PDB file of C-alpha atoms in Angstrom:
ATOM      1  CA  UNK A   1       8.674 -15.546  -9.859  1.00 62.00           C
ATOM      2  CA  UNK A   2       7.542 -16.092  -6.272  1.00 80.00           C
ATOM      3  CA  UNK A   3       5.851 -13.148  -4.616  1.00 92.00           C
ATOM      4  CA  UNK A   4       6.308 -11.609  -1.201  1.00 95.00           C
ATOM      5  CA  UNK A   5       5.598 -14.175   1.505  1.00 96.00           C
ATOM      6  CA  UNK A   6       4.207 -13.343   4.923  1.00 96.00           C
ATOM      7  CA  UNK A   7       3.319 -15.383   7.977  1.00 96.00           C
ATOM      8  CA  UNK A   8       1.206 -15.923   9.867  1.00 97.00           C
ATOM      9  CA  UNK A   9      -1.858 -14.915   7.863  1.00 95.00           C
ATOM     10  CA  UNK A  10      -3.983 -14.386  10.963  1.00 96.00           C
ATOM     11  CA  UNK A  11      -3.210 -13.777  14.611  1.00 97.00           C
ATOM     12  CA  UNK A  12      -5.440 -13.171  17.610  1.00 98.00           C
ATOM     13  CA  UNK A  13      -3.847 -12.055  20.863  1.00 97.00           C
ATOM     14  CA  UNK A  14      -4.863 -10.298  24.034  1.00 97.00           C
ATOM     15  CA  UNK A  15      -3.722  -6.792  24.821  1.00 96.00           C
ATOM     16  CA  UNK A  16      -0.329  -6.519  26.464  1.00 97.00           C
ATOM     17  CA  UNK A  17       0.834  -9.717  24.757  1.00 97.00           C
ATOM     18  CA  UNK A  18       3.641  -9.818  22.218  1.00 97.00           C
ATOM     19  CA  UNK A  19       3.432 -10.787  18.568  1.00 98.00           C
ATOM     20  CA  UNK A  20       5.851 -11.129  15.676  1.00 98.00           C
ATOM     21  CA  UNK A  21       5.316 -11.150  11.935  1.00 98.00           C
ATOM     22  CA  UNK A  22       7.669 -12.498   9.309  1.00 97.00           C
ATOM     23  CA  UNK A  23       8.257 -11.384   5.727  1.00 97.00           C
ATOM     24  CA  UNK A  24      10.277 -12.877   2.897  1.00 96.00           C
ATOM     25  CA  UNK A  25      10.620 -10.414  -0.001  1.00 96.00           C
ATOM     26  CA  UNK A  26      10.991 -11.191  -3.668  1.00 94.00           C
ATOM     27  CA  UNK A  27      14.457 -12.544  -4.374  1.00 93.00           C
ATOM     28  CA  UNK A  28      16.902  -9.789  -5.266  1.00 90.00           C
ATOM     29  CA  UNK A  29      14.755  -6.936  -3.965  1.00 91.00           C
ATOM     30  CA  UNK A  30      16.901  -4.576  -1.942  1.00 90.00           C
ATOM     31  CA  UNK A  31      14.129  -2.469  -0.445  1.00 91.00           C
ATOM     32  CA  UNK A  32      11.588  -3.813   2.062  1.00 94.00           C
ATOM     33  CA  UNK A  33       8.639  -2.007   3.600  1.00 95.00           C
ATOM     34  CA  UNK A  34       6.225  -2.691   6.462  1.00 97.00           C
ATOM     35  CA  UNK A  35       2.819  -1.014   6.328  1.00 96.00           C
ATOM     36  CA  UNK A  36      -0.071  -0.935   8.777  1.00 97.00           C
ATOM     37  CA  UNK A  37      -3.568  -0.877   7.284  1.00 95.00           C
ATOM     38  CA  UNK A  38      -6.416  -0.174   9.673  1.00 95.00           C
ATOM     39  CA  UNK A  39      -9.860  -1.261   8.499  1.00 92.00           C
ATOM     40  CA  UNK A  40     -11.346   1.231   6.055  1.00 89.00           C
ATOM     41  CA  UNK A  41      -8.108   3.170   5.595  1.00 92.00           C
ATOM     42  CA  UNK A  42      -5.157   3.121   3.233  1.00 93.00           C
ATOM     43  CA  UNK A  43      -1.842   1.560   4.227  1.00 95.00           C
ATOM     44  CA  UNK A  44       0.520   3.629   6.352  1.00 95.00           C
ATOM     45  CA  UNK A  45       4.261   3.076   6.133  1.00 95.00           C
ATOM     46  CA  UNK A  46       5.827   1.946   9.400  1.00 97.00           C
ATOM     47  CA  UNK A  47       9.407   1.284   8.333  1.00 96.00           C
ATOM     48  CA  UNK A  48      11.500   1.075   5.165  1.00 93.00           C
ATOM     49  CA  UNK A  49      14.739  -0.914   4.836  1.00 93.00           C
ATOM     50  CA  UNK A  50      17.388  -0.646   2.147  1.00 90.00           C
ATOM     51  CA  UNK A  51      19.242  -3.964   2.374  1.00 88.00           C
ATOM     52  CA  UNK A  52      19.663  -4.304   6.152  1.00 85.00           C
ATOM     53  CA  UNK A  53      19.713  -0.589   6.951  1.00 91.00           C
ATOM     54  CA  UNK A  54      16.742   1.513   8.047  1.00 93.00           C
ATOM     55  CA  UNK A  55      15.846   4.293   5.595  1.00 90.00           C
ATOM     56  CA  UNK A  56      12.682   5.632   7.241  1.00 91.00           C
ATOM     57  CA  UNK A  57      11.072   4.677  10.536  1.00 94.00           C
ATOM     58  CA  UNK A  58       9.525   8.044  11.319  1.00 92.00           C
ATOM     59  CA  UNK A  59       6.020   6.586  11.749  1.00 92.00           C
ATOM     60  CA  UNK A  60       7.021   3.513  13.731  1.00 96.00           C
ATOM     61  CA  UNK A  61       5.801   3.658  17.366  1.00 95.00           C
ATOM     62  CA  UNK A  62       9.199   2.785  18.728  1.00 94.00           C
ATOM     63  CA  UNK A  63       8.031   2.349  22.301  1.00 95.00           C
ATOM     64  CA  UNK A  64       6.241  -0.856  21.283  1.00 97.00           C
ATOM     65  CA  UNK A  65       7.143  -1.696  17.697  1.00 97.00           C
ATOM     66  CA  UNK A  66      10.487  -2.987  16.458  1.00 97.00           C
ATOM     67  CA  UNK A  67      11.675  -4.398  13.172  1.00 97.00           C
ATOM     68  CA  UNK A  68      14.828  -5.913  11.842  1.00 96.00           C
ATOM     69  CA  UNK A  69      16.130  -7.201   8.553  1.00 95.00           C
ATOM     70  CA  UNK A  70      19.113  -9.359   9.245  1.00 82.00           C
ATOM     71  CA  UNK A  71      21.348 -10.156   6.277  1.00 85.00           C
ATOM     72  CA  UNK A  72      19.256  -7.878   4.094  1.00 83.00           C
ATOM     73  CA  UNK A  73      16.680 -10.517   3.156  1.00 92.00           C
ATOM     74  CA  UNK A  74      13.911 -11.652   5.547  1.00 96.00           C
ATOM     75  CA  UNK A  75      12.407  -9.253   8.022  1.00 97.00           C
ATOM     76  CA  UNK A  76      10.460  -9.490  11.260  1.00 97.00           C
ATOM     77  CA  UNK A  77       8.137  -6.917  12.794  1.00 98.00           C
ATOM     78  CA  UNK A  78       7.400  -7.191  16.509  1.00 98.00           C
ATOM     79  CA  UNK A  79       4.828  -5.547  18.735  1.00 98.00           C
ATOM     80  CA  UNK A  80       5.441  -5.645  22.475  1.00 97.00           C
ATOM     81  CA  UNK A  81       3.125  -5.034  24.274  1.00 96.00           C
ATOM     82  CA  UNK A  82       0.143  -4.929  21.933  1.00 97.00           C
ATOM     83  CA  UNK A  83      -2.715  -2.465  22.346  1.00 97.00           C
ATOM     84  CA  UNK A  84      -6.287  -2.682  21.088  1.00 97.00           C
ATOM     85  CA  UNK A  85      -5.572  -0.008  18.462  1.00 96.00           C
ATOM     86  CA  UNK A  86      -2.892  -2.216  16.901  1.00 97.00           C
ATOM     87  CA  UNK A  87      -5.653  -4.363  15.367  1.00 97.00           C
ATOM     88  CA  UNK A  88      -4.965  -4.044  11.652  1.00 97.00           C
ATOM     89  CA  UNK A  89      -3.527  -5.786   8.623  1.00 96.00           C
ATOM     90  CA  UNK A  90       0.266  -5.639   8.483  1.00 97.00           C
ATOM     91  CA  UNK A  91       1.518  -5.604   4.915  1.00 96.00           C
ATOM     92  CA  UNK A  92       5.038  -6.280   3.785  1.00 96.00           C
ATOM     93  CA  UNK A  93       6.224  -5.035   0.393  1.00 94.00           C
ATOM     94  CA  UNK A  94       9.466  -5.099  -1.524  1.00 93.00           C
ATOM     95  CA  UNK A  95      10.935  -3.302  -4.501  1.00 90.00           C
ATOM     96  CA  UNK A  96      13.979  -3.858  -6.635  1.00 87.00           C
ATOM     97  CA  UNK A  97      15.829  -0.751  -5.566  1.00 75.00           C
ATOM     98  CA  UNK A  98      15.350   2.612  -4.000  1.00 63.00           C
ATOM     99  CA  UNK A  99      15.653   5.842  -5.927  1.00 60.00           C
ATOM    100  CA  UNK A 100      14.473   4.501  -9.280  1.00 62.00           C
ATOM    101  CA  UNK A 101      10.692   4.896  -9.044  1.00 65.00           C
ATOM    102  CA  UNK A 102      10.258   1.188  -8.591  1.00 74.00           C
ATOM    103  CA  UNK A 103       6.970  -0.611  -8.236  1.00 85.00           C
ATOM    104  CA  UNK A 104       6.320  -2.045  -4.791  1.00 89.00           C
ATOM    105  CA  UNK A 105       5.087  -5.638  -4.626  1.00 92.00           C
ATOM    106  CA  UNK A 106       2.896  -6.484  -1.665  1.00 94.00           C
ATOM    107  CA  UNK A 107       2.434  -9.681   0.268  1.00 95.00           C
ATOM    108  CA  UNK A 108      -0.998 -10.975   1.364  1.00 93.00           C
ATOM    109  CA  UNK A 109      -0.654  -9.409   4.806  1.00 95.00           C
ATOM    110  CA  UNK A 110      -1.073 -10.584   8.381  1.00 96.00           C
ATOM    111  CA  UNK A 111      -4.433  -9.768   9.945  1.00 95.00           C
ATOM    112  CA  UNK A 112      -3.977  -8.998  13.657  1.00 97.00           C
ATOM    113  CA  UNK A 113      -6.814  -8.807  16.137  1.00 98.00           C
ATOM    114  CA  UNK A 114      -6.012  -7.586  19.637  1.00 97.00           C
ATOM    115  CA  UNK A 115      -8.668  -8.390  22.243  1.00 97.00           C
TER     116      UNK A 115
ATOM    117  CA  UNK B   1      -3.852  14.502   7.031  1.00 42.00           C
ATOM    118  CA  UNK B   2      -3.165  12.184   4.137  1.00 50.00           C
ATOM    119  CA  UNK B   3      -1.248  13.286   1.079  1.00 65.00           C
ATOM    120  CA  UNK B   4      -3.685  11.597  -1.299  1.00 71.00           C
ATOM    121  CA  UNK B   5      -7.442  11.745  -0.963  1.00 83.00           C
ATOM    122  CA  UNK B   6      -9.702   9.683  -3.219  1.00 86.00           C
ATOM    123  CA  UNK B   7     -13.116  10.718  -4.383  1.00 87.00           C
ATOM    124  CA  UNK B   8     -15.712   9.227  -4.235  1.00 92.00           C
ATOM    125  CA  UNK B   9     -15.256   7.019  -1.187  1.00 92.00           C
ATOM    126  CA  UNK B  10     -17.574   4.435  -2.703  1.00 94.00           C
ATOM    127  CA  UNK B  11     -18.923   3.734  -6.173  1.00 95.00           C
ATOM    128  CA  UNK B  12     -21.534   1.256  -7.391  1.00 96.00           C
ATOM    129  CA  UNK B  13     -21.976   0.578 -11.101  1.00 95.00           C
ATOM    130  CA  UNK B  14     -23.404  -2.030 -13.459  1.00 97.00           C
ATOM    131  CA  UNK B  15     -21.162  -4.401 -15.360  1.00 97.00           C
ATOM    132  CA  UNK B  16     -20.140  -2.858 -18.650  1.00 97.00           C
ATOM    133  CA  UNK B  17     -20.250   0.721 -17.378  1.00 97.00           C
ATOM    134  CA  UNK B  18     -17.192   2.886 -16.876  1.00 97.00           C
ATOM    135  CA  UNK B  19     -15.902   3.768 -13.410  1.00 96.00           C
ATOM    136  CA  UNK B  20     -14.012   6.959 -12.671  1.00 97.00           C
ATOM    137  CA  UNK B  21     -12.314   7.869  -9.426  1.00 96.00           C
ATOM    138  CA  UNK B  22     -10.181  10.851  -8.537  1.00 96.00           C
ATOM    139  CA  UNK B  23      -7.210  11.492  -6.309  1.00 95.00           C
ATOM    140  CA  UNK B  24      -6.054  14.850  -5.005  1.00 95.00           C
ATOM    141  CA  UNK B  25      -2.772  15.531  -3.241  1.00 93.00           C
ATOM    142  CA  UNK B  26      -1.155  18.459  -1.490  1.00 90.00           C
ATOM    143  CA  UNK B  27       2.544  18.713  -2.342  1.00 88.00           C
ATOM    144  CA  UNK B  28       4.690  18.234  -5.436  1.00 88.00           C
ATOM    145  CA  UNK B  29       5.324  14.628  -6.314  1.00 90.00           C
ATOM    146  CA  UNK B  30       7.826  12.477  -8.146  1.00 89.00           C
ATOM    147  CA  UNK B  31       5.209  10.013  -9.280  1.00 91.00           C
ATOM    148  CA  UNK B  32       1.690   8.824  -8.479  1.00 94.00           C
ATOM    149  CA  UNK B  33       0.656   5.185  -8.406  1.00 94.00           C
ATOM    150  CA  UNK B  34      -2.668   3.376  -8.388  1.00 96.00           C
ATOM    151  CA  UNK B  35      -3.194   0.086  -6.547  1.00 96.00           C
ATOM    152  CA  UNK B  36      -6.104  -2.348  -6.306  1.00 96.00           C
ATOM    153  CA  UNK B  37      -7.004  -4.394  -3.252  1.00 95.00           C
ATOM    154  CA  UNK B  38      -9.520  -7.216  -3.448  1.00 90.00           C
ATOM    155  CA  UNK B  39     -11.257  -8.471  -0.339  1.00 76.00           C
ATOM    156  CA  UNK B  40      -8.848 -10.601   1.655  1.00 65.00           C
ATOM    157  CA  UNK B  41      -5.940 -10.086  -0.727  1.00 70.00           C
ATOM    158  CA  UNK B  42      -2.907  -7.877  -0.856  1.00 80.00           C
ATOM    159  CA  UNK B  43      -2.393  -4.725  -2.854  1.00 92.00           C
ATOM    160  CA  UNK B  44      -1.694  -5.081  -6.548  1.00 93.00           C
ATOM    161  CA  UNK B  45       0.104  -2.364  -8.483  1.00 93.00           C
ATOM    162  CA  UNK B  46      -1.877  -1.076 -11.488  1.00 95.00           C
ATOM    163  CA  UNK B  47      -0.132   1.940 -12.991  1.00 95.00           C
ATOM    164  CA  UNK B  48       2.693   4.355 -12.169  1.00 93.00           C
ATOM    165  CA  UNK B  49       2.568   7.811 -13.761  1.00 95.00           C
ATOM    166  CA  UNK B  50       5.531  10.146 -13.466  1.00 92.00           C
ATOM    167  CA  UNK B  51       5.241  13.846 -12.747  1.00 93.00           C
ATOM    168  CA  UNK B  52       6.227  14.727 -16.331  1.00 94.00           C
ATOM    169  CA  UNK B  53       3.551  12.461 -17.823  1.00 96.00           C
ATOM    170  CA  UNK B  54      -0.073  13.445 -18.409  1.00 97.00           C
ATOM    171  CA  UNK B  55      -1.758  10.190 -19.382  1.00 97.00           C
ATOM    172  CA  UNK B  56      -1.070   6.452 -19.331  1.00 97.00           C
ATOM    173  CA  UNK B  57      -3.018   3.435 -20.450  1.00 96.00           C
ATOM    174  CA  UNK B  58      -2.920  -0.193 -19.408  1.00 95.00           C
ATOM    175  CA  UNK B  59      -5.556  -2.467 -20.871  1.00 96.00           C
ATOM    176  CA  UNK B  60      -8.938  -1.140 -19.715  1.00 97.00           C
ATOM    177  CA  UNK B  61      -7.293   1.355 -17.352  1.00 97.00           C
ATOM    178  CA  UNK B  62      -6.591   4.986 -18.133  1.00 98.00           C
ATOM    179  CA  UNK B  63      -4.817   7.297 -15.714  1.00 98.00           C
ATOM    180  CA  UNK B  64      -4.428  11.040 -16.052  1.00 98.00           C
ATOM    181  CA  UNK B  65      -2.279  13.397 -14.028  1.00 97.00           C
ATOM    182  CA  UNK B  66      -2.706  17.159 -13.736  1.00 97.00           C
ATOM    183  CA  UNK B  67       0.170  18.513 -11.687  1.00 95.00           C
ATOM    184  CA  UNK B  68      -1.183  22.072 -11.872  1.00 95.00           C
ATOM    185  CA  UNK B  69      -4.328  20.929 -10.067  1.00 95.00           C
ATOM    186  CA  UNK B  70      -2.488  18.309  -8.019  1.00 95.00           C
ATOM    187  CA  UNK B  71      -4.960  15.648  -9.069  1.00 96.00           C
ATOM    188  CA  UNK B  72      -5.155  12.335 -10.867  1.00 97.00           C
ATOM    189  CA  UNK B  73      -7.984  10.213 -12.179  1.00 97.00           C
ATOM    190  CA  UNK B  74      -8.346   6.485 -12.798  1.00 98.00           C
ATOM    191  CA  UNK B  75     -10.848   5.328 -15.403  1.00 98.00           C
ATOM    192  CA  UNK B  76     -11.864   1.688 -15.710  1.00 97.00           C
ATOM    193  CA  UNK B  77     -13.687   1.084 -18.979  1.00 97.00           C
ATOM    194  CA  UNK B  78     -16.213  -1.693 -19.617  1.00 97.00           C
ATOM    195  CA  UNK B  79     -16.144  -2.785 -15.980  1.00 97.00           C
ATOM    196  CA  UNK B  80     -16.471  -6.425 -14.936  1.00 96.00           C
ATOM    197  CA  UNK B  81     -17.599  -8.029 -11.709  1.00 94.00           C
ATOM    198  CA  UNK B  82     -13.964  -8.955 -11.100  1.00 93.00           C
ATOM    199  CA  UNK B  83     -13.116  -5.235 -10.914  1.00 95.00           C
ATOM    200  CA  UNK B  84     -14.943  -5.078  -7.578  1.00 95.00           C
ATOM    201  CA  UNK B  85     -12.232  -3.923  -5.184  1.00 96.00           C
ATOM    202  CA  UNK B  86     -10.821  -0.952  -3.318  1.00 95.00           C
ATOM    203  CA  UNK B  87      -8.621   1.349  -5.382  1.00 96.00           C
ATOM    204  CA  UNK B  88      -5.897   3.434  -3.770  1.00 96.00           C
ATOM    205  CA  UNK B  89      -3.740   6.209  -5.085  1.00 95.00           C
ATOM    206  CA  UNK B  90      -0.282   6.606  -3.602  1.00 94.00           C
ATOM    207  CA  UNK B  91       2.170   9.440  -4.045  1.00 93.00           C
ATOM    208  CA  UNK B  92       5.943   9.332  -3.975  1.00 89.00           C
ATOM    209  CA  UNK B  93       7.373  12.725  -3.082  1.00 81.00           C
ATOM    210  CA  UNK B  94      10.915  12.036  -4.227  1.00 71.00           C
ATOM    211  CA  UNK B  95      12.670   9.128  -5.880  1.00 62.00           C
ATOM    212  CA  UNK B  96      13.212   6.386  -3.329  1.00 63.00           C
ATOM    213  CA  UNK B  97      10.969   8.060  -0.833  1.00 68.00           C
ATOM    214  CA  UNK B  98       8.061   6.414   0.870  1.00 79.00           C
ATOM    215  CA  UNK B  99       4.635   6.004  -0.688  1.00 88.00           C
ATOM    216  CA  UNK B 100       1.780   7.824   1.001  1.00 90.00           C
ATOM    217  CA  UNK B 101      -1.598   6.200   0.363  1.00 93.00           C
ATOM    218  CA  UNK B 102      -5.020   7.759   0.280  1.00 92.00           C
ATOM    219  CA  UNK B 103      -8.088   6.294   1.956  1.00 92.00           C
ATOM    220  CA  UNK B 104      -9.277   4.485  -1.157  1.00 94.00           C
ATOM    221  CA  UNK B 105     -12.383   4.243  -3.309  1.00 95.00           C
ATOM    222  CA  UNK B 106     -14.502   1.126  -2.822  1.00 95.00           C
ATOM    223  CA  UNK B 107     -15.903   0.027  -6.182  1.00 96.00           C
ATOM    224  CA  UNK B 108     -18.771  -2.441  -6.527  1.00 96.00           C
ATOM    225  CA  UNK B 109     -19.518  -3.765  -9.997  1.00 96.00           C
ATOM    226  CA  UNK B 110     -22.910  -5.435 -10.111  1.00 95.00           C
ATOM    227  CA  UNK B 111     -23.482  -8.226 -12.646  1.00 91.00           C
TER     228      UNK B 111
END
């Protein structure tokens, strides 16, 4: 089966600019996650969707980050305006369902560099 | 601070040797998972061990869980150069809850 798709793979922007990332989860997966992974650290969950509803966005910097999952399939994560400290890899993951100890499947990530 | 902390932070071994890394966590968990991340690639799920399990095997991987000590270990036997990667433990506090990752152990397997 096809894995989690993400685009773009790389993005370089200047601080205060805007950027958007796209994720297409594995077909049939109800739960979608966005993680931020700063170099040398483990991934940190930004937001979790169950279908098109937000389950957890407690660690999402809502003054600059936003995410949506229209129709419960694809998702976009936006940063506006970007700061230097947003330089990281943004990973999207999906799982079959929530509440059943499901494995999360990760996409290749989008590597963001903010100059 | 992070829920899971891996030890050591880095490990260098010869091909054919075993590699062991540990993960400690702070609060009760529903399950603990191990992931591998190769350079430039995404995270790949290795093993999930539930809180009522003590040991699981998958190929050359062996995971143990000691809930009384709030710790887990990942053993890679007969390592190969292709095992060179970062290994992360992640804890799920309750079913359907978010995963909290540790900082990872960077493993280098020298040919």
